[in-house]
PDB file of C-alpha atoms in Angstrom:
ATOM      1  CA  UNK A  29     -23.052  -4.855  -1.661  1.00  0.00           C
ATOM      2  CA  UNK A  30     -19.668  -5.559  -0.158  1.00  0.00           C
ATOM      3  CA  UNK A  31     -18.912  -4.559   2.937  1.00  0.00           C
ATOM      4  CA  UNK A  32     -16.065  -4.843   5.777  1.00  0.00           C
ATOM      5  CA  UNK A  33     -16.779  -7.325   8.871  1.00  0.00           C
ATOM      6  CA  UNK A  34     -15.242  -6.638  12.207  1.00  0.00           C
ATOM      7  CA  UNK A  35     -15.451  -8.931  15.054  1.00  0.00           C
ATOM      8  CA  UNK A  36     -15.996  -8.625  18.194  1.00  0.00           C
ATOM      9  CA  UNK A  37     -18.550  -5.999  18.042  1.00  0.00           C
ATOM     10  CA  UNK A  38     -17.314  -5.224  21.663  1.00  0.00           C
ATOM     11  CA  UNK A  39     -14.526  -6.426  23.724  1.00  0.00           C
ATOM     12  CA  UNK A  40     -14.235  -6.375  27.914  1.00  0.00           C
ATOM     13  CA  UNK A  41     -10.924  -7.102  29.313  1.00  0.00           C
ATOM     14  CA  UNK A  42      -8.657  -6.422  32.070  1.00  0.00           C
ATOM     15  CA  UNK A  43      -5.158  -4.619  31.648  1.00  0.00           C
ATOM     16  CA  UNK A  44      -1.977  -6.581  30.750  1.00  0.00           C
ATOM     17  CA  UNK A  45      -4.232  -9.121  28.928  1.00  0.00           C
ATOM     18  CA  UNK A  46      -3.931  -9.637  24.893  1.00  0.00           C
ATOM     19  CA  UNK A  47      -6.789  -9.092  22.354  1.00  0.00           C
ATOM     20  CA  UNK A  48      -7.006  -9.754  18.823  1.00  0.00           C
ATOM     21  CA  UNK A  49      -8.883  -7.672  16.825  1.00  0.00           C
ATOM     22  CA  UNK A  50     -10.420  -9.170  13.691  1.00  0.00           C
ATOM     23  CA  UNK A  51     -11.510  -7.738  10.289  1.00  0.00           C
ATOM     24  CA  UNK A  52     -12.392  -9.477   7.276  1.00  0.00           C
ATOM     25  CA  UNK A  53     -11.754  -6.024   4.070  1.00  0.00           C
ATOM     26  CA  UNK A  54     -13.606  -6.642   1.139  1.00  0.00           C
ATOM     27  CA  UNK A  55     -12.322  -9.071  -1.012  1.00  0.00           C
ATOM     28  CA  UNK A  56     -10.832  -7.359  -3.796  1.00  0.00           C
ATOM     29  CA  UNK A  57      -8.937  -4.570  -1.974  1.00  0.00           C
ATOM     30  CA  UNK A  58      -5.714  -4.093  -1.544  1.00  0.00           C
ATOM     31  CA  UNK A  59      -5.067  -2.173   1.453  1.00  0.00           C
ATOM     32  CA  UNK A  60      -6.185  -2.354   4.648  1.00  0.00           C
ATOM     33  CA  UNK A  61      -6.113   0.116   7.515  1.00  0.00           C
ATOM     34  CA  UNK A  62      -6.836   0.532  11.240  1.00  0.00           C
ATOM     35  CA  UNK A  63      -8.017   3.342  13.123  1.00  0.00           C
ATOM     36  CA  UNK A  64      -9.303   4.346  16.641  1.00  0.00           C
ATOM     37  CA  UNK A  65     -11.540   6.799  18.153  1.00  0.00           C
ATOM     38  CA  UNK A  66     -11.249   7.359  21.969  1.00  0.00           C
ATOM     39  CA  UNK A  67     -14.211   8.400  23.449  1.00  0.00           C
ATOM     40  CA  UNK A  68     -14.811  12.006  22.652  1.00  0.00           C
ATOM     41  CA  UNK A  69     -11.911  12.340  20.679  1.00  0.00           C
ATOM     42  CA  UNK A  70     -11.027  12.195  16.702  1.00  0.00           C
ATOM     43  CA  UNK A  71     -10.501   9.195  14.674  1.00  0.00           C
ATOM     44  CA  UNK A  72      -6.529   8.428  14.217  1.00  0.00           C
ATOM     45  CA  UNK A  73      -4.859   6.894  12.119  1.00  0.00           C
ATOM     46  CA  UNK A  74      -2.428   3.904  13.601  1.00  0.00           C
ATOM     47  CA  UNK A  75      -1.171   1.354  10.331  1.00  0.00           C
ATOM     48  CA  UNK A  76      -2.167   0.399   6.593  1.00  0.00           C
ATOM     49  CA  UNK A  77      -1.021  -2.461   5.309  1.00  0.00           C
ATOM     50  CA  UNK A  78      -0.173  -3.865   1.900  1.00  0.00           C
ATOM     51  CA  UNK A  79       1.108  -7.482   0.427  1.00  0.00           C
ATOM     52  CA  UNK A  80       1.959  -8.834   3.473  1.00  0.00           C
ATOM     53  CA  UNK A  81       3.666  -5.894   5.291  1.00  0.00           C
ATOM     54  CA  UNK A  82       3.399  -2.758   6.730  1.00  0.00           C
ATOM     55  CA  UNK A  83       2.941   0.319   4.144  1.00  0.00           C
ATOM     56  CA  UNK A  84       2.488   3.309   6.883  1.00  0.00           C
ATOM     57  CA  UNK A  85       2.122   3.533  10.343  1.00  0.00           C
ATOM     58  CA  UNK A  86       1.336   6.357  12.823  1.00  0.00           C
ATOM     59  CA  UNK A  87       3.699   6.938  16.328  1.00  0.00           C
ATOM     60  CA  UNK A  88       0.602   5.553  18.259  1.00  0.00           C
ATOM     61  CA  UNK A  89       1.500   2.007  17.043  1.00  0.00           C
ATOM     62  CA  UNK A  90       4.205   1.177  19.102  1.00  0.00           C
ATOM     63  CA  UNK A  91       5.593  -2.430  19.874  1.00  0.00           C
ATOM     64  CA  UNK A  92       2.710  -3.451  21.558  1.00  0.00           C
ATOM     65  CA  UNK A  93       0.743  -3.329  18.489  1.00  0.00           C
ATOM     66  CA  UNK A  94       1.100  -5.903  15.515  1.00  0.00           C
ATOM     67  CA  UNK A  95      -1.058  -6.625  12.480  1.00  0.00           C
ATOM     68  CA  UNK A  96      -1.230 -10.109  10.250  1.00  0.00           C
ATOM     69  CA  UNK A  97      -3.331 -11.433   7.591  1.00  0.00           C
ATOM     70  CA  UNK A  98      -3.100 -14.525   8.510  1.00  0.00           C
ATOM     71  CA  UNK A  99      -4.957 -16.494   5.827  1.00  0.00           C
ATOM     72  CA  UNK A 100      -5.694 -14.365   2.916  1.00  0.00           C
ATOM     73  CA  UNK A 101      -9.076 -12.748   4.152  1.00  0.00           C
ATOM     74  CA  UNK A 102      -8.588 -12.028   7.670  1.00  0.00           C
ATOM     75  CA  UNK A 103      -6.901  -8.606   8.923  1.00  0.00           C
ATOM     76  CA  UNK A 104      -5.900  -8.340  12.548  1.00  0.00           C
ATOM     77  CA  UNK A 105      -4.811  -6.121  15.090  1.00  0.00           C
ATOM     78  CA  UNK A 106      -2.995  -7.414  18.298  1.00  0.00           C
ATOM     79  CA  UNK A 107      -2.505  -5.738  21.368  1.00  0.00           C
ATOM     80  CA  UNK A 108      -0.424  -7.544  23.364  1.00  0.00           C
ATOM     81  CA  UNK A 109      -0.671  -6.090  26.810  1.00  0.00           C
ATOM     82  CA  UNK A 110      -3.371  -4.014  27.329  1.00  0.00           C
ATOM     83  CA  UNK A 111      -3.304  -0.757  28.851  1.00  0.00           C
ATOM     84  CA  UNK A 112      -6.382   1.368  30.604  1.00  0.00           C
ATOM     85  CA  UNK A 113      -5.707   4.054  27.568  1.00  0.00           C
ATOM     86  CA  UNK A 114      -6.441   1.624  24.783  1.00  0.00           C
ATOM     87  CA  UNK A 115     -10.033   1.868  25.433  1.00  0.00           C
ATOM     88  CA  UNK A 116     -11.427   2.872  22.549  1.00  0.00           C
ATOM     89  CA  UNK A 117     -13.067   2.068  18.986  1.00  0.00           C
ATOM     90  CA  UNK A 118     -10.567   0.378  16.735  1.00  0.00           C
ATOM     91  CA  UNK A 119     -12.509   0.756  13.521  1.00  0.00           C
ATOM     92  CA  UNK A 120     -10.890  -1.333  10.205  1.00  0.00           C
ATOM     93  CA  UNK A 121     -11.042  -0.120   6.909  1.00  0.00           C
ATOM     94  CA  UNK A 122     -10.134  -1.074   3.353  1.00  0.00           C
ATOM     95  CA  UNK A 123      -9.305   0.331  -0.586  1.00  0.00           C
ATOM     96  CA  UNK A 124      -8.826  -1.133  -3.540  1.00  0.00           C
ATOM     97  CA  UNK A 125      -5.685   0.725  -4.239  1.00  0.00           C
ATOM     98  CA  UNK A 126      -3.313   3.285  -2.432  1.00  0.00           C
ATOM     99  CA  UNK A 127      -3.832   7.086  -2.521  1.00  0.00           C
ATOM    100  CA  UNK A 128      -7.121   9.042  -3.994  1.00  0.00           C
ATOM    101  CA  UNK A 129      -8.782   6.210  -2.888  1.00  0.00           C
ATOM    102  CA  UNK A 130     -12.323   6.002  -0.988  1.00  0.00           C
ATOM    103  CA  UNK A 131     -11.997   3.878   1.679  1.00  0.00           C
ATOM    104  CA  UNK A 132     -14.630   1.286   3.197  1.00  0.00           C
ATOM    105  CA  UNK A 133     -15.032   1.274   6.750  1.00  0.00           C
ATOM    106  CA  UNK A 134     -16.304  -1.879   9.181  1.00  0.00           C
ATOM    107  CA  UNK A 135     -18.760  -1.179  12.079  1.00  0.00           C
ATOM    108  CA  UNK A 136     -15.998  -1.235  14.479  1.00  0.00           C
ATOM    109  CA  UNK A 137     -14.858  -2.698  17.926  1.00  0.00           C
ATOM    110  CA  UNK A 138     -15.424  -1.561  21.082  1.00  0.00           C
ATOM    111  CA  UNK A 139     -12.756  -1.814  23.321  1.00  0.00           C
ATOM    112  CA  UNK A 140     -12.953  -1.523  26.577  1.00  0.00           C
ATOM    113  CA  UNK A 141      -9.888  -2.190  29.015  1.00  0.00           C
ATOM    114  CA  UNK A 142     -10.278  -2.334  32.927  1.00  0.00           C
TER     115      UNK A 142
ATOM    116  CA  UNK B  18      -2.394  23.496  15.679  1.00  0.00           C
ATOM    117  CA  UNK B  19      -4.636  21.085  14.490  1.00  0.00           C
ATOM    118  CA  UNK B  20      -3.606  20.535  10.859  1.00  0.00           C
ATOM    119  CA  UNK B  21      -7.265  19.893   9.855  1.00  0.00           C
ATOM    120  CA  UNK B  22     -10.385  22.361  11.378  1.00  0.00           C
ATOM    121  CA  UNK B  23     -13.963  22.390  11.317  1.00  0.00           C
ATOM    122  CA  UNK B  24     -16.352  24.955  11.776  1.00  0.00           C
ATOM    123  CA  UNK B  25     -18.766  24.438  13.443  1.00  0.00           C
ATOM    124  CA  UNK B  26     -18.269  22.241  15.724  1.00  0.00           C
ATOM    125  CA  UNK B  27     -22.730  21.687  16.687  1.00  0.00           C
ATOM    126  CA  UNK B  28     -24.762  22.808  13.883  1.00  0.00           C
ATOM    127  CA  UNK B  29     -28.610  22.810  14.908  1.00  0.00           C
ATOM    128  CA  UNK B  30     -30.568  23.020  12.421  1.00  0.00           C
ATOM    129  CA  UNK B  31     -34.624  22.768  11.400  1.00  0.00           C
ATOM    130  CA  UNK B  32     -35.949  20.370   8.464  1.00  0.00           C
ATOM    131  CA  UNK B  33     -34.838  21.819   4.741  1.00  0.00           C
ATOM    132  CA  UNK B  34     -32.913  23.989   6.041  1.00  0.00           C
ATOM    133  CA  UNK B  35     -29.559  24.387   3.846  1.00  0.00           C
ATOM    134  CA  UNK B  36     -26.582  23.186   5.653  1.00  0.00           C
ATOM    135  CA  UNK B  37     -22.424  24.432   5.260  1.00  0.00           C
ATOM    136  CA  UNK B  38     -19.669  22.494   7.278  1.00  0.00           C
ATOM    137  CA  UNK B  39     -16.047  23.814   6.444  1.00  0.00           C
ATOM    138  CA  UNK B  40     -13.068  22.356   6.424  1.00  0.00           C
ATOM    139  CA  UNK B  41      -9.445  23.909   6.866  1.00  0.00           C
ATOM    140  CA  UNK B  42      -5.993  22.431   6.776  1.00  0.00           C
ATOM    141  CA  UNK B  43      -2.861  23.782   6.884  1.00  0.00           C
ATOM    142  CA  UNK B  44      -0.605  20.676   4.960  1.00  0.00           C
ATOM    143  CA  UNK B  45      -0.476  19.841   1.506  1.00  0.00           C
ATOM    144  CA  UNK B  46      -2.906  17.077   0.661  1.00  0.00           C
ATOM    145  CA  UNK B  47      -3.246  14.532  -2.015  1.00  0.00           C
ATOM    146  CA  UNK B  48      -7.018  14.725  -1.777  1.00  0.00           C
ATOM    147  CA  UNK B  49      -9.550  15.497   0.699  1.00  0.00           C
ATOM    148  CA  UNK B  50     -12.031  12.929   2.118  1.00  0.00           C
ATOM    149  CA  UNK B  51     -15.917  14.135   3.681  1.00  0.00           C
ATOM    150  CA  UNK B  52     -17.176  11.466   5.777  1.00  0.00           C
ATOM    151  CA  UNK B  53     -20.056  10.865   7.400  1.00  0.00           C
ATOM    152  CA  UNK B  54     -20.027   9.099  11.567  1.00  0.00           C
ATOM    153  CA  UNK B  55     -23.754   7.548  12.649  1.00  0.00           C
ATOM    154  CA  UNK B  56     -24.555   7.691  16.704  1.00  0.00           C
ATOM    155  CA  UNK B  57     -24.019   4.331  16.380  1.00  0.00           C
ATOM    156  CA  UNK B  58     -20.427   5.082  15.300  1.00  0.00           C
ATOM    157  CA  UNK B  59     -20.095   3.325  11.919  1.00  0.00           C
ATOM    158  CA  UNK B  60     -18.507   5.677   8.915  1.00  0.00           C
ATOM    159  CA  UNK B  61     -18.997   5.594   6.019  1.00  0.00           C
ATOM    160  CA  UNK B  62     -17.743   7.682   2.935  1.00  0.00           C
ATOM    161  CA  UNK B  63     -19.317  10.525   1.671  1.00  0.00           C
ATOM    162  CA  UNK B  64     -16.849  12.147  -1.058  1.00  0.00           C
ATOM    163  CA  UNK B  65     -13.475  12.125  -1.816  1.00  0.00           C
ATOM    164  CA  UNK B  66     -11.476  15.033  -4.014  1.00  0.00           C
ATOM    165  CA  UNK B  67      -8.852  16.362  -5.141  1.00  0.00           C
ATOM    166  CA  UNK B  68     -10.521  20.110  -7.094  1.00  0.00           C
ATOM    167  CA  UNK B  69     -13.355  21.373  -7.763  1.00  0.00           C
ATOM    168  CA  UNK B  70     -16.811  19.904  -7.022  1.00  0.00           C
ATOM    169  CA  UNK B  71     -19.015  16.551  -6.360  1.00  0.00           C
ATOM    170  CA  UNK B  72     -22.205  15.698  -6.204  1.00  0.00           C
ATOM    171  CA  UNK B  73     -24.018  13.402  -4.919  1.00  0.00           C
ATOM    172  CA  UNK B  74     -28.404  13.385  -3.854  1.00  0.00           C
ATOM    173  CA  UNK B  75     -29.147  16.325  -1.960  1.00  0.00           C
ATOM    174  CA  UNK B  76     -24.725  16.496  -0.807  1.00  0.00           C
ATOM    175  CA  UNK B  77     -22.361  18.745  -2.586  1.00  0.00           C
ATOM    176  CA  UNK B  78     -18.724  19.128  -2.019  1.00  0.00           C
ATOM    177  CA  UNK B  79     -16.170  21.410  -2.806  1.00  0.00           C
ATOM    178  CA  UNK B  80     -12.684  22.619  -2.629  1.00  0.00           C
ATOM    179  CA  UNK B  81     -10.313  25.239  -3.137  1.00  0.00           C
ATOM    180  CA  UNK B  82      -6.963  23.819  -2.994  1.00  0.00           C
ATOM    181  CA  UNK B  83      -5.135  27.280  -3.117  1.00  0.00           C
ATOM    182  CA  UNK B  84      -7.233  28.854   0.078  1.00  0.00           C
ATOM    183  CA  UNK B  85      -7.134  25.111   1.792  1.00  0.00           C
ATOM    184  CA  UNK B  86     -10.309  24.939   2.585  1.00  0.00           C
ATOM    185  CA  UNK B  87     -13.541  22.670   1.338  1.00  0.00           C
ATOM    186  CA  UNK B  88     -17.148  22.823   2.408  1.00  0.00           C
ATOM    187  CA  UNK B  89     -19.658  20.103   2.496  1.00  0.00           C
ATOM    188  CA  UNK B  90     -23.491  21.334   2.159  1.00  0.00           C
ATOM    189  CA  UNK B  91     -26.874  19.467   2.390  1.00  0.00           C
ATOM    190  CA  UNK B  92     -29.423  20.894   0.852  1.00  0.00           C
ATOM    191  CA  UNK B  93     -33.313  20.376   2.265  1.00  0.00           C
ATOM    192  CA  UNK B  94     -32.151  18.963   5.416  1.00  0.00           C
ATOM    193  CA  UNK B  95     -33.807  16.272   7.187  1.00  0.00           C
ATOM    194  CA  UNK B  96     -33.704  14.596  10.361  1.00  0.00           C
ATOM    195  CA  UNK B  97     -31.987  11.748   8.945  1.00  0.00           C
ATOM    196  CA  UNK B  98     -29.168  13.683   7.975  1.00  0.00           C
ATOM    197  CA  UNK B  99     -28.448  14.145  11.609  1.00  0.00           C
ATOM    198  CA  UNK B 100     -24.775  12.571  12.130  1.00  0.00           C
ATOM    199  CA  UNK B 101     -20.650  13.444  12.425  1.00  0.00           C
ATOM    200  CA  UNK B 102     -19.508  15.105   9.357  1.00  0.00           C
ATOM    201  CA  UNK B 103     -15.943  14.835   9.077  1.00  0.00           C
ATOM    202  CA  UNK B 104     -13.362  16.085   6.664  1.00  0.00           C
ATOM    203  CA  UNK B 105      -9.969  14.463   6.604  1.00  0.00           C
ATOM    204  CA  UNK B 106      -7.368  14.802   4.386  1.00  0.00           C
ATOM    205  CA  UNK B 107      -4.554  12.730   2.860  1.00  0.00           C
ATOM    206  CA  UNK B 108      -1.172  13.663   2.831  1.00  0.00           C
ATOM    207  CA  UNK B 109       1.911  12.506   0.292  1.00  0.00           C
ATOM    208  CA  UNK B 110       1.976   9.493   2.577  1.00  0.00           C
ATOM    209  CA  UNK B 111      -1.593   8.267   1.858  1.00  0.00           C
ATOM    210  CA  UNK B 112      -2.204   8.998   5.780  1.00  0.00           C
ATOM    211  CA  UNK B 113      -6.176  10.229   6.780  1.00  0.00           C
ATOM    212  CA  UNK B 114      -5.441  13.123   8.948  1.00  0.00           C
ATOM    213  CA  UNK B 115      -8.513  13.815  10.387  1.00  0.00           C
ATOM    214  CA  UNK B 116     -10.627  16.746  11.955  1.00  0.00           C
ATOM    215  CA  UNK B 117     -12.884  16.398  14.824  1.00  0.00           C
ATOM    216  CA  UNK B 118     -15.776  16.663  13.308  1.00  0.00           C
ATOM    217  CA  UNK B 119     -19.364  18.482  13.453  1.00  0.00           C
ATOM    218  CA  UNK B 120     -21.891  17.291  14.492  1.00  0.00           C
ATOM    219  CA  UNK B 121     -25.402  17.978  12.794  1.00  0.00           C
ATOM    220  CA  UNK B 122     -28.651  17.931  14.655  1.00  0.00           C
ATOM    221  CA  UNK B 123     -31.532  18.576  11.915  1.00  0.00           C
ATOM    222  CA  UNK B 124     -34.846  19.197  14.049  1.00  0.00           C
ATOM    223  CA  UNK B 125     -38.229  18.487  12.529  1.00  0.00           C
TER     224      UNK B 125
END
């Protein structure tokens, strides 16, 4: 069965320092989605994407966050200077449409900034 | 105000027991998704509607769009069962908005 990949499984690294966040959706979706869960806390909602661009995103993703598909399977999320507050799982997920659709979540990243 | 709320948040429960989680939310939706959070985090998709009901094994879901308010049961619990149940709905912009969850402990 098809699933959604996310790499790393968990991330260390200190603040002010870049990470990449990588996702491979299944490969006939459409759109593509991140989210993150802080410890403790709800799953939010921060940016789906669609043909190249942004479709939606949340006021959590500020400048310091971009996405790319860089190649036609990948899906990334870049932070591009850490801070101690974006410690958290960054969970990717994917549909084959927009709206009324289910959606297919990876296994997630742990991030943990220090 | 949380626009989406659960009730309850723990749920203890013994084996075959029949389980309700509700769901409340206070925007207008598009649909309604049920999904379902391991300890080990991953989530996966239990249901998704717009009105009326779905089934699916021993999980039933349903919604009443007018009072704003679904509930997910499990009937004959089992230990497995134990997870995060969470309800989140989506809005005109196709946005999740999610609620925090319940979390289900099914004893043997």
């Amino acid at each position: 069965e098809p699933e959604v990949t996310q790499t790393p499984s968990h991330q260390v690294t200190q603040m002010g320092q870049e990470v990449i966040l990588r996702c491979v959706p299944i490969s006939n979706h459409l759109y593509f989605y991140w989210y993150r869960q802080i410890l403790g806390q709800k799953v939010e909602f921060l940016v789906s994407f669609y043909n190249n661009e942004i479709s939606e995103k949340s006021e959590i993703f500020d400048d310091q966050f971009s996405v790319e598909r860089p190649d036609g399977s990948n899906f990334t999320l870049k932070i591009r200077s850490t801070k101690l507050e974006d410690s958290a799982m960054y969970f990717c997920a994917s549909s084959a449409d927009r709206g009324m659709q289910t959606q297919y979540f990876g296994p997630g990243t742990r991030l943990l900034v220090l | 105000k949380n626009e989406v709320e659960q009730s309850p948040q723990n749920l203890t429960a013994q084996e075959g027991e029949f389980i309700t989680i509700n769901c409340s939310y206070s925007v207008g939706i598009s649909a309604l998704h049920w999904l379902q959070q391991h300890p080990g985090g991953g989530i996966v998709s239990l249901f998704m509607l717009s009105s009326g009901k779905k089934k699916h094994g021993r999980l039933i879901a349903t919604i009443n769009i007018q009072e704003k308010h679904s509930s997910l049961h499990i009937t004959a619990s089992h230990p497995r069962d134990s997870a995060v149940y969470i309800c989140a709905v989506e809005g005109s912009n196709y946005q999740l908005i999610w609620g925090a969850g319940t979390k289900l402990i099914i004893k043997p």
